[in-house]
mmCIF file of C-alpha atoms in Angstrom:
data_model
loop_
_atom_site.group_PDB
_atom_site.id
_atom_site.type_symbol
_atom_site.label_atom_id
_atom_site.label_comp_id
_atom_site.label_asym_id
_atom_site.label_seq_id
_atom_site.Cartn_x
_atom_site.Cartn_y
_atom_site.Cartn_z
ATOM 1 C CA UNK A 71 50.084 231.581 -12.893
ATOM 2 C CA UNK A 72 47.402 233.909 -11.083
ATOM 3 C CA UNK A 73 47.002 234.245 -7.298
ATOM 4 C CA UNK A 74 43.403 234.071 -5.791
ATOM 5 C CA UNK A 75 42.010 237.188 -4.930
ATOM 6 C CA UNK A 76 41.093 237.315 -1.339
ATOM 7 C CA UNK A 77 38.012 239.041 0.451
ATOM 8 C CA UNK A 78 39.209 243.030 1.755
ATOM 9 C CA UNK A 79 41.602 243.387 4.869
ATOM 10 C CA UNK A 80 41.145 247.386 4.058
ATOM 11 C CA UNK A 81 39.172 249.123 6.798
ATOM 12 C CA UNK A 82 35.780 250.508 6.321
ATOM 13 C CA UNK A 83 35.477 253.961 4.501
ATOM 14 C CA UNK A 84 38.341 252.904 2.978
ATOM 15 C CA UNK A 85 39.366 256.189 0.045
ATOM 16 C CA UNK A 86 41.793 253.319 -1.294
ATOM 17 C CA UNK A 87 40.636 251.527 -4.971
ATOM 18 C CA UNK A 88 42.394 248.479 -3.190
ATOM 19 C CA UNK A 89 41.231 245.520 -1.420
ATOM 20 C CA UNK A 90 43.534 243.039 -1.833
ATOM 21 C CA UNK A 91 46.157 244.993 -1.993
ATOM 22 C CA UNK A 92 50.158 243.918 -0.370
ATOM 23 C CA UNK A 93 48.704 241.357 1.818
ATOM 24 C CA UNK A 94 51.941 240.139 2.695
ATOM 25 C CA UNK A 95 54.742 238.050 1.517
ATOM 26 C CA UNK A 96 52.279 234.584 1.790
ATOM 27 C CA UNK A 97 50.240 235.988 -1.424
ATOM 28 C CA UNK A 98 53.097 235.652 -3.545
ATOM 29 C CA UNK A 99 55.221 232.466 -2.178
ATOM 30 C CA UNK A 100 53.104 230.103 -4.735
ATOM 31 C CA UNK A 101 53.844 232.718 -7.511
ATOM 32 C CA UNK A 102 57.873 232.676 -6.995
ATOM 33 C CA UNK A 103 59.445 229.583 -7.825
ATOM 34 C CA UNK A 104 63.097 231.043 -6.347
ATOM 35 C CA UNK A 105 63.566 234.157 -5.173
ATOM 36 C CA UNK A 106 67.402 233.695 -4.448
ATOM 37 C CA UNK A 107 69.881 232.071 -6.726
ATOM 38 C CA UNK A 108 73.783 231.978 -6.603
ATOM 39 C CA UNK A 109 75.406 235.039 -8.920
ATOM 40 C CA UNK A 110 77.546 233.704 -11.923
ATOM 41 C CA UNK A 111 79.425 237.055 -12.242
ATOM 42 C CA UNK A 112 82.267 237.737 -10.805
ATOM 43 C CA UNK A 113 83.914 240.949 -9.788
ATOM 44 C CA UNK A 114 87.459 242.199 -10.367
ATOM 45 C CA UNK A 115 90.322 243.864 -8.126
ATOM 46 C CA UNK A 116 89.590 247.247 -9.558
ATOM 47 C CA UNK A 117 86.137 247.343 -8.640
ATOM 48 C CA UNK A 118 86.609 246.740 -5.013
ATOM 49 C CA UNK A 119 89.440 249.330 -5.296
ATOM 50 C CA UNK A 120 86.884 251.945 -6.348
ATOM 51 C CA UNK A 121 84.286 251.026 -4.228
ATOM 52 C CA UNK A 122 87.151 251.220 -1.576
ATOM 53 C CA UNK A 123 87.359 254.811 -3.250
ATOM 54 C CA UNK A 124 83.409 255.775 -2.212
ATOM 55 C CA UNK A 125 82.702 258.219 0.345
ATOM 56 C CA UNK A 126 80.813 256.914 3.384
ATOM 57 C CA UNK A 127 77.518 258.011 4.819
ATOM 58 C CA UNK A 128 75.988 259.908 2.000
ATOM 59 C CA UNK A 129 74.087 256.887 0.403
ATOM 60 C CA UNK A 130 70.599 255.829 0.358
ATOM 61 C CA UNK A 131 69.212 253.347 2.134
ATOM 62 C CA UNK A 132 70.416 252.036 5.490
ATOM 63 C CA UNK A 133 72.089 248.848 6.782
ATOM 64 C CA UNK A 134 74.056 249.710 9.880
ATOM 65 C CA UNK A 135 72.410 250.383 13.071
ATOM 66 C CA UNK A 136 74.310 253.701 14.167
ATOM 67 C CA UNK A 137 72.262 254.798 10.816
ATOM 68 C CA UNK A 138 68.738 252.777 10.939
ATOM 69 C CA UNK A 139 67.981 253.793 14.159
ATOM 70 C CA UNK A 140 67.700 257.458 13.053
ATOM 71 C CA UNK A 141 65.265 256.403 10.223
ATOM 72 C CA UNK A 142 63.237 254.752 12.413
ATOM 73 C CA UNK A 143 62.972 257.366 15.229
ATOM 74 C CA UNK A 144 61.099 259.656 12.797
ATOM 75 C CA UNK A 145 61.234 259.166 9.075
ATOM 76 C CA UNK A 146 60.722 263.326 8.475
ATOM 77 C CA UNK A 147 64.901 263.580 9.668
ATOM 78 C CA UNK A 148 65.823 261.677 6.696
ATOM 79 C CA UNK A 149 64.375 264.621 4.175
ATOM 80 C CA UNK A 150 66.811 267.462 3.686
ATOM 81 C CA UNK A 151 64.592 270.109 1.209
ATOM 82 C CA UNK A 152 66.887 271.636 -1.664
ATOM 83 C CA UNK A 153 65.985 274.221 -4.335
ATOM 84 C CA UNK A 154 66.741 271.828 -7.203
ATOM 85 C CA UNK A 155 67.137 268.608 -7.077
ATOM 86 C CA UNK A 156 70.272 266.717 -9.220
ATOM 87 C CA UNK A 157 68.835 265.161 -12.363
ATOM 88 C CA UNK A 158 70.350 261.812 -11.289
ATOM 89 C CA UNK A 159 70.745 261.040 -7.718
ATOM 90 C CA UNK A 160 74.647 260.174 -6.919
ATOM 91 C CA UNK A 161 74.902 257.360 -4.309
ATOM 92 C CA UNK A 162 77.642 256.226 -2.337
ATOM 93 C CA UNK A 163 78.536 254.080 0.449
ATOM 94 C CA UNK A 164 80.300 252.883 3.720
ATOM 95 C CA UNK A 165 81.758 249.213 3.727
ATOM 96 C CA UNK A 166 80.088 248.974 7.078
ATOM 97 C CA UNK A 167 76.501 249.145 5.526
ATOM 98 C CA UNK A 168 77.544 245.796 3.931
ATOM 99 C CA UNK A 169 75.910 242.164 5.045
ATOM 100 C CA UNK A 170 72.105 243.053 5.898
ATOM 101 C CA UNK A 171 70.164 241.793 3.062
ATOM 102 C CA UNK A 172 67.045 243.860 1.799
ATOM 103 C CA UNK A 173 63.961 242.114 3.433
ATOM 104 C CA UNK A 174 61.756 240.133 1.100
ATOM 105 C CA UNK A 175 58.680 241.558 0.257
ATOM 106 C CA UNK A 176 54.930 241.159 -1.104
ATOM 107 C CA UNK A 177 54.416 241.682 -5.192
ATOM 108 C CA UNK A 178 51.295 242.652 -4.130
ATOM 109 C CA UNK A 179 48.272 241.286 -6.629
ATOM 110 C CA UNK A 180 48.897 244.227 -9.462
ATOM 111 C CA UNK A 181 52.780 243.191 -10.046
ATOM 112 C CA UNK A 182 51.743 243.332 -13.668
ATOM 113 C CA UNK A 183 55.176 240.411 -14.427
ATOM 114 C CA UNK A 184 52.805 237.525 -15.041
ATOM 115 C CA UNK A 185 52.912 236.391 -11.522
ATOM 116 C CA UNK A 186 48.896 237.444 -11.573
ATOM 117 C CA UNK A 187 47.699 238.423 -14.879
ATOM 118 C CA UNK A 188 49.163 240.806 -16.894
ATOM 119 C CA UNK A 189 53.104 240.549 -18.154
ATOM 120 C CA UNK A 190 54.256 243.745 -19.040
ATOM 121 C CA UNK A 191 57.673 242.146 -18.607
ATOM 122 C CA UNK A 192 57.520 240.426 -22.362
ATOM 123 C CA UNK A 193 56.191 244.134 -23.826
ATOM 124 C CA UNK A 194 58.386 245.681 -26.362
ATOM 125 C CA UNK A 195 59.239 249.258 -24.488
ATOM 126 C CA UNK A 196 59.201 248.384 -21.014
ATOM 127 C CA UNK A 197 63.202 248.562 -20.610
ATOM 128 C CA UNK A 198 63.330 252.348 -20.381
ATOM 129 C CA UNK A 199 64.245 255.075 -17.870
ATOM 130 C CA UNK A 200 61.281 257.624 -17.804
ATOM 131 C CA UNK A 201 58.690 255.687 -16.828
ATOM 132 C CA UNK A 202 55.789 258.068 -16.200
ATOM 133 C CA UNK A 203 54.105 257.428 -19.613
ATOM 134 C CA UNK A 204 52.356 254.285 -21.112
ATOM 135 C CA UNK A 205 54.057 252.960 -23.885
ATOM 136 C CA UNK A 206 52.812 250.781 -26.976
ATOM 137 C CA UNK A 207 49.274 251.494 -27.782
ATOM 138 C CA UNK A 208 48.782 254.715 -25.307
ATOM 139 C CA UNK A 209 50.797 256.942 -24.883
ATOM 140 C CA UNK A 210 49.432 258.506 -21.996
ATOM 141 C CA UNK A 211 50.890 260.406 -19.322
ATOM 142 C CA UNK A 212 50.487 259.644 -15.510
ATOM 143 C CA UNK A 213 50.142 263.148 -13.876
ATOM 144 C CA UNK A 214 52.071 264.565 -10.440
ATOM 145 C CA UNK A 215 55.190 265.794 -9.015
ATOM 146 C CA UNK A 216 58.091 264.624 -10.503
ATOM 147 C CA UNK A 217 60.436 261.971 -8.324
ATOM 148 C CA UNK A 218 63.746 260.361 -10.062
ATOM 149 C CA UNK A 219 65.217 257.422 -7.779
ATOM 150 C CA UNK A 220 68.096 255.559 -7.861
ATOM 151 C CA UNK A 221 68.831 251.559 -6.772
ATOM 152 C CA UNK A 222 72.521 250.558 -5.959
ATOM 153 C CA UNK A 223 72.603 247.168 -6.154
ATOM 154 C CA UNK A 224 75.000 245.694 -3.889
ATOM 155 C CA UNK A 225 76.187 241.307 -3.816
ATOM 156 C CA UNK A 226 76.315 240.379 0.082
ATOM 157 C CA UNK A 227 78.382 236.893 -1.285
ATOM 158 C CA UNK A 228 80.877 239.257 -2.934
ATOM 159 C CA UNK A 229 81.563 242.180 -0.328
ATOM 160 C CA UNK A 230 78.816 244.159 -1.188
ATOM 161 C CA UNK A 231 80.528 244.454 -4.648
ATOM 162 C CA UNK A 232 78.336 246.255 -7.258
ATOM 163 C CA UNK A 233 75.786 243.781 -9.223
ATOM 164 C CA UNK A 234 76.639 245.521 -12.531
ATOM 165 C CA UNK A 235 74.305 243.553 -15.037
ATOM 166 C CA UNK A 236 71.733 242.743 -12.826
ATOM 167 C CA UNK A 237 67.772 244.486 -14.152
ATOM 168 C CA UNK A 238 65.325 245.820 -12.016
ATOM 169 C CA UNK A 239 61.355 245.800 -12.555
ATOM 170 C CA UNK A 240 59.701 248.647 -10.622
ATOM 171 C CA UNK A 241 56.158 249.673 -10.234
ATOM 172 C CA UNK A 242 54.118 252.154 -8.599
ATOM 173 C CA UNK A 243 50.380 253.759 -8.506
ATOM 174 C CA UNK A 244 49.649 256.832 -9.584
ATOM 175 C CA UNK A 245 48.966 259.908 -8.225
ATOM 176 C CA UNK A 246 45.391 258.566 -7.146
ATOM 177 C CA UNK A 247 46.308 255.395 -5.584
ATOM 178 C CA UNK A 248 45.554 253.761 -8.850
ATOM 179 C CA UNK A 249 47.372 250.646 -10.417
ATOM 180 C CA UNK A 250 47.825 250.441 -14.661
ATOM 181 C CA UNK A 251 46.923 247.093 -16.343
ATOM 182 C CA UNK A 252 44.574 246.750 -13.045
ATOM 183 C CA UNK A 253 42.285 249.197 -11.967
ATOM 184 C CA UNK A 254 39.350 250.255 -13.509
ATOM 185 C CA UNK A 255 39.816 252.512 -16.530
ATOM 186 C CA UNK A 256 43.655 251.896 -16.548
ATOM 187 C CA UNK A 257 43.359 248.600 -17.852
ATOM 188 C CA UNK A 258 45.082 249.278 -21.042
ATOM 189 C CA UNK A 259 47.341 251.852 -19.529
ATOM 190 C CA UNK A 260 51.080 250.433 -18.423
ATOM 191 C CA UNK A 261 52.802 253.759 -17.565
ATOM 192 C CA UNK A 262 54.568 253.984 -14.097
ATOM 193 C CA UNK A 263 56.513 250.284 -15.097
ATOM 194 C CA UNK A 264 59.886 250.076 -16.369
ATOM 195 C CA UNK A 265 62.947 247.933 -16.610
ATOM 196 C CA UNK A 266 66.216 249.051 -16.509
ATOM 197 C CA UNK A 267 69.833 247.204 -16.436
ATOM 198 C CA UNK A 268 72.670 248.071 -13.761
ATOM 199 C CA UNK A 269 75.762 249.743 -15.119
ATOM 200 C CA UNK A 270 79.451 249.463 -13.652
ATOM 201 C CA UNK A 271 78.436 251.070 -10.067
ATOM 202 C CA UNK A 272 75.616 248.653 -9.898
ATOM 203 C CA UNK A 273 73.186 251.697 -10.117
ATOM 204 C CA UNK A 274 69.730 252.163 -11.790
ATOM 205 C CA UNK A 275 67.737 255.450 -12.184
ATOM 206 C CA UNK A 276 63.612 255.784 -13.106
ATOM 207 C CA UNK A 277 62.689 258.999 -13.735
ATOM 208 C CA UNK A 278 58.811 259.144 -13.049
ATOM 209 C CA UNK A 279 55.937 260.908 -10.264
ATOM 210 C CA UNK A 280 55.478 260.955 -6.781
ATOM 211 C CA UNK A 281 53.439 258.003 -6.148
ATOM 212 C CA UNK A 282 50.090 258.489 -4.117
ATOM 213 C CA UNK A 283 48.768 257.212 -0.922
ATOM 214 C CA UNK A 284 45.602 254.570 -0.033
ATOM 215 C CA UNK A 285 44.241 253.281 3.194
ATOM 216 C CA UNK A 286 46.236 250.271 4.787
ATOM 217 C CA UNK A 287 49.909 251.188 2.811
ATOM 218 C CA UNK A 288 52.342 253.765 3.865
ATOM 219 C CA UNK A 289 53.542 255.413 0.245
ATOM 220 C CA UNK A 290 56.068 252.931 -1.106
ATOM 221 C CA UNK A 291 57.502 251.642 -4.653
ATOM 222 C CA UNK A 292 57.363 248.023 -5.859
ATOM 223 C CA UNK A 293 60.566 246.032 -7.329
ATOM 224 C CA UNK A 294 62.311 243.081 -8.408
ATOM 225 C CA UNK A 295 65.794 242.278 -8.654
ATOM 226 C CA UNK A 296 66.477 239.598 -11.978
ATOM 227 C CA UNK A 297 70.156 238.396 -12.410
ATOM 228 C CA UNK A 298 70.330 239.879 -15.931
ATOM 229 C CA UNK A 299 67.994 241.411 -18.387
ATOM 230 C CA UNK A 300 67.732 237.861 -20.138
ATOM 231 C CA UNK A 301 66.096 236.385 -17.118
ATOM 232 C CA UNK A 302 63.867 239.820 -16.510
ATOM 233 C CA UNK A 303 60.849 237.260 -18.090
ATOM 234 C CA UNK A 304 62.206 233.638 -16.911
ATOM 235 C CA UNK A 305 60.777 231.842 -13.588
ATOM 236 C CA UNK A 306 63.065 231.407 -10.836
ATOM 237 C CA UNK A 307 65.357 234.232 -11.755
ATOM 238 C CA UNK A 308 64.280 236.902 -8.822
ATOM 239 C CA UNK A 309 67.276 237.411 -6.288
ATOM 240 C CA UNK A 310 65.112 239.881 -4.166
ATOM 241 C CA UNK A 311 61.127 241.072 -3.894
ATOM 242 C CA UNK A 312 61.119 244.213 -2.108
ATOM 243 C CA UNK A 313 59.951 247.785 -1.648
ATOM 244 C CA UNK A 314 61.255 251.406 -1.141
ATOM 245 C CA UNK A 315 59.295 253.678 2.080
ATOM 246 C CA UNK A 316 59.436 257.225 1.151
ATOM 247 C CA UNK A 317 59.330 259.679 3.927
ATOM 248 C CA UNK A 318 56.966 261.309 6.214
ATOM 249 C CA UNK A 319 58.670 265.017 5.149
ATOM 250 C CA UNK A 320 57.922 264.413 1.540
ATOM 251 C CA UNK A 321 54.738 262.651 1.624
ATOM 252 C CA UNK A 322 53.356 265.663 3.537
ATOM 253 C CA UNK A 323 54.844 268.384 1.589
ATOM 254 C CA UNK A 324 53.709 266.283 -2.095
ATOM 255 C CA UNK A 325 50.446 265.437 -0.526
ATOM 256 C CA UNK A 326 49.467 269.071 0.136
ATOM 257 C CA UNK A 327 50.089 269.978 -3.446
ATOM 258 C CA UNK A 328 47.086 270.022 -6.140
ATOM 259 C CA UNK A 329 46.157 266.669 -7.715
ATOM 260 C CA UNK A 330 46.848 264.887 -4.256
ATOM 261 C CA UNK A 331 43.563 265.536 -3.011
ATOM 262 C CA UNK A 332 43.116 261.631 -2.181
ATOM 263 C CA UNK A 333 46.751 261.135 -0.995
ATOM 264 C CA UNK A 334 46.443 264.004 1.762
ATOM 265 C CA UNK A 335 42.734 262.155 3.043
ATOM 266 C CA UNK A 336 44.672 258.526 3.033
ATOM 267 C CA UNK A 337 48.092 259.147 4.094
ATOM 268 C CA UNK A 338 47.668 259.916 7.626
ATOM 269 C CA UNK A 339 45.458 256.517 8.676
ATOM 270 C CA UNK A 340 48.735 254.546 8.250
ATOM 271 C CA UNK A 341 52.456 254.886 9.918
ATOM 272 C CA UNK A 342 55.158 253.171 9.066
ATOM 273 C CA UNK A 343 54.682 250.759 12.160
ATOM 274 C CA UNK A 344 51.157 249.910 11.568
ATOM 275 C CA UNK A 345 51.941 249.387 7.763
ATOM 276 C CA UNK A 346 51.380 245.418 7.051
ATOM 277 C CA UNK A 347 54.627 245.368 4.995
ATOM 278 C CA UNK A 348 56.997 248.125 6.748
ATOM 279 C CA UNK A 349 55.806 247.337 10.346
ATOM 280 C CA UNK A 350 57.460 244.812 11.217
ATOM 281 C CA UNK A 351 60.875 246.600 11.642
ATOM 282 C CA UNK A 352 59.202 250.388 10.754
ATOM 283 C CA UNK A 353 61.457 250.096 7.175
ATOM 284 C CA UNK A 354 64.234 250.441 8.365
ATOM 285 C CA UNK A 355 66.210 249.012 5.452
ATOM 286 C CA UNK A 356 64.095 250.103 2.885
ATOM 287 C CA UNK A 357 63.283 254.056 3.686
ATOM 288 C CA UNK A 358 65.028 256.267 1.469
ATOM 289 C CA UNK A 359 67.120 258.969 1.327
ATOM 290 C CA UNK A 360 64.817 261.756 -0.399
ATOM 291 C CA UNK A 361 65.800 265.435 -1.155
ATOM 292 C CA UNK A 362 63.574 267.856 -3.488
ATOM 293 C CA UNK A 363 60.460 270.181 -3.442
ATOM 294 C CA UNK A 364 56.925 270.260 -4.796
ATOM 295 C CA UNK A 365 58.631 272.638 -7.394
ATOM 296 C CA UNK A 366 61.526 271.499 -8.533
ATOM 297 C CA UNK A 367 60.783 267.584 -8.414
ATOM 298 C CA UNK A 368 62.158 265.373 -5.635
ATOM 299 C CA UNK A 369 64.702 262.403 -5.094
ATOM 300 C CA UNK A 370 64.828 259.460 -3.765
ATOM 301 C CA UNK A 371 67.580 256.840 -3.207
ATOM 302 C CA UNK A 372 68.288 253.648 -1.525
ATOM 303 C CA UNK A 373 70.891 250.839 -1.201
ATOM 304 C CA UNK A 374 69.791 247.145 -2.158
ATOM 305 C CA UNK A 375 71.694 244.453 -0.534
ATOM 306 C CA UNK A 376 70.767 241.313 -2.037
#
């Protein structure tokens, strides 16, 4: 199915290549046929006993309020600058972040899953880790500072157990602002996509650059939760639509680096309250937990309650 395109909400002068970009979660309602659908898997004894095991209050993401009201004070507290940055982020978490579900966001029209247009969801290479080059006819290589992030994927029927099995479909623009399969020139470019499958601790990891910043969106990352990686192409398999907020701190520091000429212009005509996806509760649920440099690569991760 494709979604209408709809005339610009961008302001004028916009530096963005986007006008119909994240219009909220209306565009997509008449692409998902469920977004929600009871889990088959069970979990045992022993992995509530290691969760049990987890040290509190170092995870990403935020679901209690002691914690979100922090984020949402100023979003620059939650960056903590490091000289190198762990090659895979290590997330853990409090019980009491449990039973506040991540909120359900727009695809956007560039989802690039079939919803509108291109499915780079039935491509042979898209389940993969590094996800900053274009796989299958290009091989091309999306330019910028590096940025690893990890999803823990967490079952709000089960106690915030770990959805071990579950996929995840994530997306970003490049450097520029730019969307591959979409915008003009990238059209047969599909790097800065990837699907990857949840181990025992429910985590995920995509290694790939700093996404850029465009008029009307505070910096973000797209994804979709499937149950498995067999239903990563099937309708009505999507348990959650949503989208990670990186922080003010980072954006500024990656935005004044070369190659984010663009990003620096764009980035400061949107906050997180006036964003049309994150304003509503200034993303509270959904900013992450970053560490890094322009040098050494950042990182970025967040807790998904679904």
């Amino acid at each position: 199915m494709t979604s209408p395109q709809q005339p610009s909400k961008e302001p004028a002068g916009s530096d963005g290549p986007h006008p119909n970009h994240d219009r909220g979660l209306e565009f997509d309602l008449s692409t998902l046929l469920s977004r929600r659908r009871t889990l088959g898997v069970l979990f045992g004894a022993g992995t509530a006993a290691a969760l049990a095991a987890c040290t509190p209050g170092t995870g990403g993401g935020s679901a209690s309020p002691s914690s979100t009201a922090s984020a949402t004070a100023t979003a620059t507290e939650t960056t903590t600058v490091t000289a190198t940055p762990s090659a895979t982020s290590t997330v853990t978490r409090a019980f009491a972040e449990c039973g506040v579900e991540i909120p359900e966001e727009t695809l956007g029209p560039y989802p690039g899953d079939g919803s509108n247009g291109p499915n780079v969801l039935e491509a042979s290479g898209v389940v993969r880790k590094d996800i900053t080059s274009s796989f299958g006819s290009s091989t091309t290589k999306a330019a910028g500072v590096p940025l690893t992030f990890t999803l823990t994927l967490l079952d709000n029927a089960n106690g915030c157990s770990p959805l071990a099995g579950a996929a995840v479909y994530a997306w970003h623009c490049d450097q520029n602002g730019k969307y591959s399969l979409y915008d003009s020139g990238l059209e047969n470019e599909n790097y800065l996509r990837g699907v990857q499958e949840a181990d025992a601790n429910g985590q995920i990891t995509f290694t790939s650059i700093y996404p850029g910043a465009y008029n009307g969106r505070w910096p973000h990352i797209h994804f979709e939760v499937f149950e498995s990686m067999s239903n990563t192409s099937a309708a009505g398999q999507v348990l959650a639509v949503s989208q990670i907020a990186l922080t003010e701190a980072a954006c500024k520091e990656v935005y004044a680096s070369a190659g984010y000429e663009s990003s620096a212009r764009n980035f400061p005509n949107t906050t997180l309250t006036s964003d049309n996806v994150f304003g509503d509760d200034g993303g509270i649920y959904q900013l992450a937990t970053m560490s890094g440099s322009v040098a050494a690569g950042y990182t970025a991760a967040l807790n998904v309650t679904v």
